[in-house]
C-alpha angles and dihedrals in degrees: 000000000000122000095248090052093049089050091052093052091048091050093050091048092051091051091050093049091048089057096050098081091050092049091049090047091054091049092050093047093066099082092039091054091049091051091058095061093080137026136209113264092226132035115271117275093007096103145049124219107237125154110030134209115278139041118348144153115271107266093201138008112291095014126133122267093207111054112219096191149021121276117217113191112214142149116286110265096028112149115265111207133198110253090217142356114284150113125292110238100172134021134161136031123007134163114260098011092051092209128014150164125214123193131188116217140184113197122173088343093308116123117210141146130226124209124202113193138188093024121155099249118356097199101038095093104023138029133210109274094024119135114230132190129229110280094013116153101250104160145346130255112259143153102241123148122007098356139133099203141349110302144130118249106206123194130182120201124191104226120001123336110252093004105090094299124148122229115229139182107279095210100065092034093058094037090058087058097049104272116107106187091188092065096040094055126091092228140357126213116223113273102231134142116212119230092231141013128219119212139165133217113252096210142347103311143170116252108210140197093235144018098276141060086248090074124089122268113249093188142328110248127206128233115292096015107163116247133186128200144165117254109263096018104138147097117219108304094352130090127209107224142162122231128175091351095308128104123219145122137287133177113259093237089068096048122085135170089225134048120261119236111240097188147340129254135176132226109248101190130067095253128011124188112237108207138196092230141018097273141073087241091063119099118270109240096179148337121249120210127220116291093015108150118232129190113230113231098177146359127282115277122180089344095306130105131191113237143167118229136156091003094304134102120220146112136287133181105263095218089073094057128089134194090234138031122261118252115248122192122000115359091209129096132178130225110248099196135043123256096014116182112243105203138199093230142017095273140073087237092067126091121278110241095186144331114248126212123230114279093022109153116235130181123225116240091193136002113278112260128199094285130097097250133070126204111226144154122238131164092359093305132106121219146114136290130190104256096221089068095057130083133190095239133028119258087236133004128195130225113241097187125070116238093011113180120232104209134208091237140022097272141062087249089075121086121250117262094192139345116238127209126231114285093014112157115234131182114229118224113204126336134312120267127184091347096308133101132187113237145167125234135157091000094304133101128215145120128295131191106247093215088075097047129089131191090220128058110263 
């Protein structure tokens, strides 16, 4: 080969080698370019994948039994981002989701819509008709509507949402476009579908032969009747369930995964066994102390009643329950303000029985619960007072015995600290116990016998 020809071959080889990196770079850029067509709806590692697309058991009363999207549990207020550039078609309040945003997209010639449900305020960051970019902050994670905790419900629809579109699983749809939500999450719950669901009726309800009130009633079921169903069995707002061996339909608003309390009772003994079943042979799952409140989940049967207490469900013997708590300590309270309305019922809309002066002594009828009103007797009448206007001891009490000794301890065995004259005002410290109360008078502190004290000046 001549020298000129060798030089020509070398030159062509050099040119070819110079082009190789650029060709390789173009080949490698393909997947990266595809990945940029969509974005994750939440920041990386800020969410967990929880309820997946497909059939499921209802997580709360009124929820769907076929999940049309992907739930992503995240802290309230976490940025929600548009998965692609598009146009907002819906934003604001909506039944079920509470608040939502819907966006139409066209990516690489493919038309689809994305839905973002349970957000805090659907129209606070975007408006209908607004153009948004891929990854734009469009809303904030919330727990509006039918929701158990803050999360984003993400749906993907092929075509337009609500216009002949078809809902599809968001995970494979986004993964095919370069975003794998399973690897960008902080944790993923197992993707499993149970073979059966257990529900309970929320009230007395008609059980029908079909998914409409036009169908015949099979039976009328009482509150907390146990139901079973297959995940996904439903039609619109109706659920196909089985009760007492028969299969029929019930509206979703009367179906719940948990039992509904039908009343409240209180333990009236010092320690009550809380059992797994309605028998003394059933395992003890806990011990309930006196005055513990329990939620009734059924009626008494053979002396036993099903209840919920301390986060558990079990059975207690009904004899040891009371409709009110037992009073511990002194049953007396004192009016803390002047001219306090003494009412016939626990509400400001009920009649006023009397108006009580400050320091008036009242006696508790039952132990104060968690509510705002207390049932008491005063002046021979029984009624209710607002609990914030009562105190355990009077602001001042008055001696009703001349030369009454104030003692160094709560007993006549203790020596007198000072002797008080008739009608002397004293300031109680603490509450009465065994007939004695600690008080201050004339710059000294000691114990006085409550029999010889009055909340009003003699």
